[in-house]
Coordinates of C-alpha atoms and ligand atoms in Angstrom, one line a residue:
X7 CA 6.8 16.4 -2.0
X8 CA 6.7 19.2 0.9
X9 CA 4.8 18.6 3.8
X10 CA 1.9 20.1 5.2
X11 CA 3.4 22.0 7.2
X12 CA 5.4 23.9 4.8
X13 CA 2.6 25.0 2.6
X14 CA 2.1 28.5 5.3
X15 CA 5.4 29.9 4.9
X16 CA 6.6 32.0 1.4
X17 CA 10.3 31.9 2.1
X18 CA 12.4 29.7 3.8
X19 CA 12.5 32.0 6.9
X20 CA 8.5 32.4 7.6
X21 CA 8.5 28.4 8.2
X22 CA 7.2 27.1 11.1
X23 CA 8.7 24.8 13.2
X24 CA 8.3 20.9 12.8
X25 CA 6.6 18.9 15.2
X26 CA 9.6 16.2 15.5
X27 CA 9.4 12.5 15.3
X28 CA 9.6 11.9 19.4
X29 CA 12.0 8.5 18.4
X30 CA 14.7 10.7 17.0
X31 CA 14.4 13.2 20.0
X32 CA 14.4 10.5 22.4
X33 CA 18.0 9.6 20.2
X34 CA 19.3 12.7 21.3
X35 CA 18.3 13.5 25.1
X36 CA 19.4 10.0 25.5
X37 CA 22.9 10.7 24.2
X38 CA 23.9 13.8 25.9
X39 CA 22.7 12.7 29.5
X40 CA 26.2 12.1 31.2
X41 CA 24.7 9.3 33.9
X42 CA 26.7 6.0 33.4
X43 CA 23.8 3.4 34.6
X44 CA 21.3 5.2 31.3
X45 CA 19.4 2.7 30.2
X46 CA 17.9 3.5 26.7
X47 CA 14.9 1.5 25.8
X48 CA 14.1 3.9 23.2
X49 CA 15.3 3.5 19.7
X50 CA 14.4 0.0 17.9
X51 CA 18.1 -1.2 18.0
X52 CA 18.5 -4.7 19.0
X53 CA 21.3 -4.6 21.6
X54 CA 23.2 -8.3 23.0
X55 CA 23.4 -9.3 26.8
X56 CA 26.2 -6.2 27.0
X57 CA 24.4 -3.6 26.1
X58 CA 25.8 -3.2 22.3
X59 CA 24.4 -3.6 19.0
X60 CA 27.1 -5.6 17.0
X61 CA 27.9 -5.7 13.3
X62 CA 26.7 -10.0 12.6
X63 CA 30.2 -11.6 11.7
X64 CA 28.7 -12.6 8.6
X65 CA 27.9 -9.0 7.9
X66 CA 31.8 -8.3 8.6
X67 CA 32.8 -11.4 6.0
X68 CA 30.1 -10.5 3.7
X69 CA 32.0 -7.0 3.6
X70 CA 35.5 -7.7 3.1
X71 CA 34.3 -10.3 0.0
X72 CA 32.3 -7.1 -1.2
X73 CA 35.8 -5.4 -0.9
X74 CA 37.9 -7.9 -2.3
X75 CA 36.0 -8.5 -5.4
X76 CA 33.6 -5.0 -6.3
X77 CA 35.0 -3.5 -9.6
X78 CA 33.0 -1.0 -10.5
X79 CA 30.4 1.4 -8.2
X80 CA 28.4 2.5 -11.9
X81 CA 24.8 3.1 -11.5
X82 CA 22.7 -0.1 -11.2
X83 CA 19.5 1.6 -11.8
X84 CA 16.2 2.5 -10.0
X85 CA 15.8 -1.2 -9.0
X86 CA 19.0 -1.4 -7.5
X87 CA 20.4 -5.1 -6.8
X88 CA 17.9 -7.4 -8.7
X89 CA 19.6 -10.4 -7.3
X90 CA 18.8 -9.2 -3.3
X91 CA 15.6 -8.8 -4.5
X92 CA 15.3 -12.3 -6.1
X93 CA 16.5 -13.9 -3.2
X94 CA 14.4 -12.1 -0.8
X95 CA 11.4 -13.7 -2.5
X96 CA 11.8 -17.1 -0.8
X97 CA 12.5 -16.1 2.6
X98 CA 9.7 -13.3 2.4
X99 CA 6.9 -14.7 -0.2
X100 CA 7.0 -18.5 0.8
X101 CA 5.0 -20.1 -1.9
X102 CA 4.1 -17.2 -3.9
X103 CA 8.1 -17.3 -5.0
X104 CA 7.3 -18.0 -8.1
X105 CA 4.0 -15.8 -8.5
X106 CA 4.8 -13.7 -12.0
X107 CA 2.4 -11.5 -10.6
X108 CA 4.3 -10.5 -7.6
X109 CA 7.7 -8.2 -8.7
X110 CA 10.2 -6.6 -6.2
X111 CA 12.2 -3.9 -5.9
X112 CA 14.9 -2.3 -3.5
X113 CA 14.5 0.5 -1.4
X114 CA 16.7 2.5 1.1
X115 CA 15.0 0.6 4.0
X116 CA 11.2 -0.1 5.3
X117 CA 10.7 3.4 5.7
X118 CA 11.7 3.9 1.4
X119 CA 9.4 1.0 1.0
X120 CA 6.4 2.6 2.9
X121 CA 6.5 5.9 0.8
X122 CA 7.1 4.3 -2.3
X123 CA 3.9 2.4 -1.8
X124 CA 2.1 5.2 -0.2
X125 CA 3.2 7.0 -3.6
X126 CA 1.9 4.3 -5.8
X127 CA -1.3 4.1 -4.2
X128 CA -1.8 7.8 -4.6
X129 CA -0.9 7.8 -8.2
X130 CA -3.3 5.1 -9.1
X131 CA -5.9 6.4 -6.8
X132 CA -5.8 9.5 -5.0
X133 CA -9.3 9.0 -3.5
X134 CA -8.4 6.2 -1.6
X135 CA -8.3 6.3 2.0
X136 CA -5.7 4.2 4.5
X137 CA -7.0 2.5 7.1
X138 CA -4.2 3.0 9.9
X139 CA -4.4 0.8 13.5
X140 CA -3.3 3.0 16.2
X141 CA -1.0 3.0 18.1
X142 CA 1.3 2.4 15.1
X143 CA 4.9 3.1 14.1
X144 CA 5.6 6.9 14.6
X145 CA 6.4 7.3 11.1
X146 CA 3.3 5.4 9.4
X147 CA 0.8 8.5 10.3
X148 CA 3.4 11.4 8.7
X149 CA 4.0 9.5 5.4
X150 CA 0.7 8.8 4.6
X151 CA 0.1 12.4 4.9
X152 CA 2.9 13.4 3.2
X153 CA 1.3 11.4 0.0
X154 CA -1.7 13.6 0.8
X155 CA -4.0 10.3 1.0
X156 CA -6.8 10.8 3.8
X157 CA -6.2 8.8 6.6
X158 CA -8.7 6.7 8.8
X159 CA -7.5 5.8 12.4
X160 CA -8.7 2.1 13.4
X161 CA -8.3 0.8 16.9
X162 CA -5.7 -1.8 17.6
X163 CA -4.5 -2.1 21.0
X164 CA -5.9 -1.3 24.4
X165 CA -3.0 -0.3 26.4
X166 CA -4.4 -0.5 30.2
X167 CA -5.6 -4.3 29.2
X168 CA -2.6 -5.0 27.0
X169 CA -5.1 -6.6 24.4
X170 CA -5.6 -6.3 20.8
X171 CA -9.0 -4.4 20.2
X172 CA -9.8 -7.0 17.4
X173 CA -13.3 -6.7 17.1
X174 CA -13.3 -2.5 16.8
X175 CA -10.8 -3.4 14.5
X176 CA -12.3 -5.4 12.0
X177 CA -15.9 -3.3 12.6
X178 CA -13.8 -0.2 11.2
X179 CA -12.2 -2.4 8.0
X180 CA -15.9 -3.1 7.5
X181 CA -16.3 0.2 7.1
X182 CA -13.9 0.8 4.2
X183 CA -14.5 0.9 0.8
X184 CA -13.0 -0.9 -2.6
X185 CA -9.7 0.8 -3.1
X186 CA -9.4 2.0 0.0
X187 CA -5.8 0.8 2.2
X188 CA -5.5 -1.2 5.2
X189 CA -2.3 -0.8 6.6
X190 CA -1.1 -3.9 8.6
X191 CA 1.7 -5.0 10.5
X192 CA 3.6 -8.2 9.1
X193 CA 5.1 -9.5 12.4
X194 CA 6.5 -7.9 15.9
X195 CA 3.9 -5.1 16.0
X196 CA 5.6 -1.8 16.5
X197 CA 4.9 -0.1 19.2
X198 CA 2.7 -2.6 20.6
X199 CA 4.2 -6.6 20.4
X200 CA 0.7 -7.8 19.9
X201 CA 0.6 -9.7 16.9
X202 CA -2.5 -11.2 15.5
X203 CA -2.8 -14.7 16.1
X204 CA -3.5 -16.8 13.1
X205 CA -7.1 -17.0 13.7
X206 CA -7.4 -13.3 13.7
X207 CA -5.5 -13.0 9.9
X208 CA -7.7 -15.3 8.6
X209 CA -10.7 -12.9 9.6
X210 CA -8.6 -9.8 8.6
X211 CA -8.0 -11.3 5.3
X212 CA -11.8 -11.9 5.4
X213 CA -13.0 -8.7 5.7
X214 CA -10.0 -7.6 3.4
X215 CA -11.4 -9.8 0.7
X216 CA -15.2 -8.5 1.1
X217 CA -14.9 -4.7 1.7
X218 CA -12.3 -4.8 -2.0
X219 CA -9.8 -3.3 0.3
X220 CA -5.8 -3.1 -0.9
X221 CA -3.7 -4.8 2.2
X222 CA -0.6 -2.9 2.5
X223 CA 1.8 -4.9 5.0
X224 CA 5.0 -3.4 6.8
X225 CA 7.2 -6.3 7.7
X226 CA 10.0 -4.7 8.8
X227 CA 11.0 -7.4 11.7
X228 CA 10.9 -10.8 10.2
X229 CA 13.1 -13.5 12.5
X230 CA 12.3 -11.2 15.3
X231 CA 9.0 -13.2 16.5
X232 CA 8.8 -16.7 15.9
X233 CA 10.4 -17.8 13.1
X234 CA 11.6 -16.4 9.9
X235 CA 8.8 -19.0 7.9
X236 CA 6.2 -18.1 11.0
X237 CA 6.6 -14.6 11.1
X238 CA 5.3 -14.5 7.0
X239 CA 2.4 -16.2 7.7
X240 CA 0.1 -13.0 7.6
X241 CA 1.8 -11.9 4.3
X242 CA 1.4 -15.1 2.7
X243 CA -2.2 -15.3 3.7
X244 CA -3.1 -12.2 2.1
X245 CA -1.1 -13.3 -0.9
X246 CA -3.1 -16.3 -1.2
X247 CA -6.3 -14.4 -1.7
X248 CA -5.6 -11.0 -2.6
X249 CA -5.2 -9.7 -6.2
X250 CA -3.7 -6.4 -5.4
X251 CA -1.1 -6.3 -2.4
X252 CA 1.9 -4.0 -1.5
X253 CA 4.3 -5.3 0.9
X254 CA 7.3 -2.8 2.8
X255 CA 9.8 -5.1 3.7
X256 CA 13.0 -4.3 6.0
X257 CA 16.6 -6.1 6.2
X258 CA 17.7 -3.4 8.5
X259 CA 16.9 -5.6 11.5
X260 CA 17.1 -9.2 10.5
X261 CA 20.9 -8.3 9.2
X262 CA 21.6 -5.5 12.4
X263 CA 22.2 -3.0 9.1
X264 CA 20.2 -0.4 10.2
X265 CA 22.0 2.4 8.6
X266 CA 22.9 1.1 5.9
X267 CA 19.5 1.1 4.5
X268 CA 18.4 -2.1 3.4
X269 CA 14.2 -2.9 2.1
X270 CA 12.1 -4.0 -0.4
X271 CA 9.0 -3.1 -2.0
X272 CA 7.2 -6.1 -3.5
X273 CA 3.9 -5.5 -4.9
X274 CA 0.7 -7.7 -6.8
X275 CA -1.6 -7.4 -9.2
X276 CA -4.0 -9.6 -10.5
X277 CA -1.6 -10.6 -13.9
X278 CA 2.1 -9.5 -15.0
X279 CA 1.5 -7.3 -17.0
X280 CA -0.7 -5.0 -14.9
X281 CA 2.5 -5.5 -12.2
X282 CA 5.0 -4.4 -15.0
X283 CA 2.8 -1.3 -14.9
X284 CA 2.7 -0.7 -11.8
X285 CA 6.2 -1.6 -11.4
X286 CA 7.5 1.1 -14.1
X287 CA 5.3 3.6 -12.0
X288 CA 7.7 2.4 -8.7
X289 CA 10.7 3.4 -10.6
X290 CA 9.5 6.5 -11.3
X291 CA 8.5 7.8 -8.7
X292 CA 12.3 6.1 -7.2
X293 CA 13.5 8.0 -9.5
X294 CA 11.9 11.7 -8.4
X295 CA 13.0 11.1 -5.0
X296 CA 16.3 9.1 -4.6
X297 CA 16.7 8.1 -8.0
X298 CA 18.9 4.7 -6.9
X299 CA 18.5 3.3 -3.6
X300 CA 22.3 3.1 -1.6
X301 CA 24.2 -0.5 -2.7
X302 CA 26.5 -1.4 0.3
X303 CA 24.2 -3.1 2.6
X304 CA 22.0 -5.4 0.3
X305 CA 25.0 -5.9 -1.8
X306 CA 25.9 -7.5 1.5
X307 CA 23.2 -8.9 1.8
X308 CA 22.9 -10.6 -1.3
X309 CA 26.1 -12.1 -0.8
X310 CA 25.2 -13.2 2.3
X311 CA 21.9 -15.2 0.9
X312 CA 23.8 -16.6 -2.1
X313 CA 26.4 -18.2 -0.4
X314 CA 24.6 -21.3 1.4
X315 CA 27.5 -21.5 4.4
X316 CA 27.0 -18.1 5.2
X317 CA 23.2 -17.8 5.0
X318 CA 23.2 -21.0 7.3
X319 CA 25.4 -18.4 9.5
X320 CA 23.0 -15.6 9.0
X321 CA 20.4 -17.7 10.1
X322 CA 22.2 -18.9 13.4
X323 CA 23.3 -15.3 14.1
X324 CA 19.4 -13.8 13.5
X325 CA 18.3 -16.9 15.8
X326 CA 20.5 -15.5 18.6
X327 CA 19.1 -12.3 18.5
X328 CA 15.9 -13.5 18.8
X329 CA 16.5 -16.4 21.5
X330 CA 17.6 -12.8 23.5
X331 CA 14.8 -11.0 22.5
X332 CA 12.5 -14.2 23.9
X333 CA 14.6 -14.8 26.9
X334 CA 14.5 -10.9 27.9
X335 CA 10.5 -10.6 27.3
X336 CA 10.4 -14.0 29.7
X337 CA 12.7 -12.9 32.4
X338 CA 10.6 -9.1 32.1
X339 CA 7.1 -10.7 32.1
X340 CA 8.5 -13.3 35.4
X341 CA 9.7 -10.1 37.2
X342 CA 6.0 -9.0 38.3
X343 CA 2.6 -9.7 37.1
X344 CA 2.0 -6.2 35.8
X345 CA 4.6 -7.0 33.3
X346 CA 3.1 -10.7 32.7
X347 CA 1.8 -9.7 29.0
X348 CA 5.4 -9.2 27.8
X349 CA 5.6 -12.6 28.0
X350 CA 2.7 -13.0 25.5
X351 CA 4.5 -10.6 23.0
X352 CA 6.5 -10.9 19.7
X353 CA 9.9 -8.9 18.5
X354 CA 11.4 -5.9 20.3
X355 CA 8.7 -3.4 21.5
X356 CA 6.0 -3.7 24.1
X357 CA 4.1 -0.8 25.8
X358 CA 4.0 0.1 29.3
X359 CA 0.6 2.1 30.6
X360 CA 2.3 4.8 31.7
X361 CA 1.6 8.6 31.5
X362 CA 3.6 11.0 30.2
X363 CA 4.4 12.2 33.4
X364 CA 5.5 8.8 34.7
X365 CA 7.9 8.3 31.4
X366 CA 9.4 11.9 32.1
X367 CA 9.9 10.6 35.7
X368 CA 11.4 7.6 34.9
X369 CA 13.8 9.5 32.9
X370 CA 14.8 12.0 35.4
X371 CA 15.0 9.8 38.4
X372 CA 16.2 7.1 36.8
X373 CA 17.9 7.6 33.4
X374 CA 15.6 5.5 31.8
X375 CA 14.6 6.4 28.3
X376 CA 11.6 5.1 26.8
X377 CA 9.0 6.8 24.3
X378 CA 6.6 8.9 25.8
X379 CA 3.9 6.7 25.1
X380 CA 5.2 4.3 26.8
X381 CA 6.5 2.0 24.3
X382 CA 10.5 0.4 25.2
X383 CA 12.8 -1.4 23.3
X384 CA 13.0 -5.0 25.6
X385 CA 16.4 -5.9 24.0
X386 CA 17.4 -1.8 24.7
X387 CA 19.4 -2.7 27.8
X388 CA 21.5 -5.0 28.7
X389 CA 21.0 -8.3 31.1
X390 CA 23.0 -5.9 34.1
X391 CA 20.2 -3.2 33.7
X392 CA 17.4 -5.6 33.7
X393 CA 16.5 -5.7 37.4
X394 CA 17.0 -2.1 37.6
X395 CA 13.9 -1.0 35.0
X396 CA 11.7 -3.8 36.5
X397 CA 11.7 -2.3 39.9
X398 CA 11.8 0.8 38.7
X399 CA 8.8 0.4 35.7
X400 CA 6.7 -1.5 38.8
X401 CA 7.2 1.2 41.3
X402 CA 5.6 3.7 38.5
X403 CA 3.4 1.3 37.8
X404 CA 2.3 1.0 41.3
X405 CA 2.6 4.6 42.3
Ligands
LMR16 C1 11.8 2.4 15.8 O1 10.6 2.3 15.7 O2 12.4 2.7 16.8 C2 12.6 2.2 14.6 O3 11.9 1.8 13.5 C3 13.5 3.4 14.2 C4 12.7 4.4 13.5 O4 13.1 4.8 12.5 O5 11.7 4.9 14.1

């Protein structure tokens, strides 16, 4: 499906140019500044105290076995690797496992998830509107528009308080109709941090519940926050009361795959075979736009969770990334008490209230890279650059 943008031009040469996502830009600036000391807290990457992003070492092993024992690379068919998505189901649905109603499919990463869902919703019902928090993930706002379903901004976060704007957000939910979409982070709110706490799903899923709404959760950071179990608690809620759910799920983080490609789309009815509908629908539409999602990374992946010694290693690997993710967000938030609400925060993004101007200055004068609304990556740099962005973030901050 084009874009919006594309509808204006009659040949390829009349088209105008694309507003481009600012992550991907912020990839590039980033790589061709020649200063050494760069520090790039831009791009969601999770990086160790060095400064690098490694492949896990069960990701290596799980690699080589792939190598040593693949036979064939035939088609495996819209759904790709059944068995990754059968595993999946315990780490990501908790006690809905075993739900009938609940099927699963994989998808070349969160963001495949996201517009196969978005796709779905506008097959079933084109009317419908998504509710959206904002600030959200870059991405969120381009392909729901891309699935030409109307879009309804809600407030989520207050950046000069570093709060959650909870009540404006469930006042807008209240506003939505049956059928209509509330899209909701899972865990480790991108751009933001701010999760909602427990209290504040169970009202969510309140409001959810009464206004007939269909909860679409992106989870694309699970093991980031808390806890792999702790960081599902908001998905499992809404599972536990909700007849019709779509979940995006991502492996890209929680395995360091990123491009390799590696999500889910898991999605509920209110009885199987409604899902087997819907389902058949999802491979469709897989099929009109990558036709079989790429194997390599959750074949690895399903090797990884079907071997018990090396998804005990998985899960001491993804605990170190996120005992550094913790660690930096403590030593950031102890730095200064402008930066005290980092502290307070969950996976790898918080956001700074910075101008535009102050990012572009920080960038100049100090080769730091961060998103121009002020969002950074707090496991971007390494432990030697730490000090450096502190004082230089609180001398913005300050100015
Ligand atoms: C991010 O938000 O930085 C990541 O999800 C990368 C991306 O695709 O935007």
């Amino acid at each position: 499906m084009l874009s919006r943008t594309d509808e204006k031009a009659r040949g390829l040469a009349e088209l105008p140019p694309v507003q481009s996502d600012s992550l991907l830009q912020l990839i590039a600036l980033c790589n061709a500044d020649p200063r050494a000391d760069k520090i790039d807290v831009g791009v969601g990457v999770f990086r160790d105290a060095e400064g690098r992003t490694p492949i896990l070492k069960v990701m290596k092993e799980a690699e080589q076995i792939l190598r040593d024992t693949q036979v064939t690379k035939a088609y495996l068919g819209s759904a790709g690797d059944k068995r990754f998505a059968e595993l999946l189901r315990p780490i990501l649905l908790g006690e809905h496992a075993d739900d009938e109603r609940i099927l699963g499919v994989q998808t070349p990463g969160g963001c495949g998830a996201l517009r196969l869902g978005f796709e779905l919703i506008a097959t079933a019902n084109p009317g419908a509107r998504v509710f959206m928090g904002t600030p959200s993930w870059p991405n969120h706002a381009p392909i729901i528009d891309a699935v030409r379903l109307e879009r309804v901004d809600y407030p989520y976060y207050e950046r000069a308080q570093a709060a959650i704007r909870f009540d404006d957000m469930i006042a807008s939910l209240a506003r939505a109709g049956p059928g209509d979409v509330a899209l909701l982070h899972g865990c480790c709110h991108n751009p933001t941090g701010a999760d909602l706490s427990e209290d504040q799903w169970r009202q969510v899923r309140d409001v959810v519940v009464e206004r007939g709404l269909i909860p679409f959760v992106d989870i694309a950071y699970q093991g980031f926050g808390r806890g792999l179990e702790e960081d599902a608690f908001g998905v499992r809620l809404i599972l536990a009361s909700c007849d019709e759910v779509i979940i995006a799920q991502s492996c890209d983080k929680n395995f360091s795959c990123y491009r390799d490609r590696v999500g889910s789309l898991f999605l509920k009815t209110g009885n199987p075979e409604a899902s087997g509908r819907a389902m058949a629908h999802v491979f469709q539409r897989a099929r009109e736009m990558w036709s079989m999602p790429p194997d390599h990374g959750a074949a690895c992946a399903r090797i990884i969770l079907d071997d018990p010694e090396l998804r005990a290693r998985w899960l001491v690997e993804l605990a170190g990334m996120r005992d550094r993710i913790n660690s930096v967000r403590q030593r950031l938030a102890a730095a200064h008490p402008r930066l005290a609400f980092i502290g307070q925060q969950y996976g790898m993004f918080s956001m700074l209230p910075l101008s535009k101007e102050q990012v572009l200055k920080l960038r100049e004068d100090h080769a730091i890279y961060m998103a121009d609304s002020g969002r950074f990556n707090v496991v971007g740099m390494g432990d030697h650059q730490i000090d450096r962005f502190t004082a230089a973030v609180v001398e913005a901050l300050e100015a």
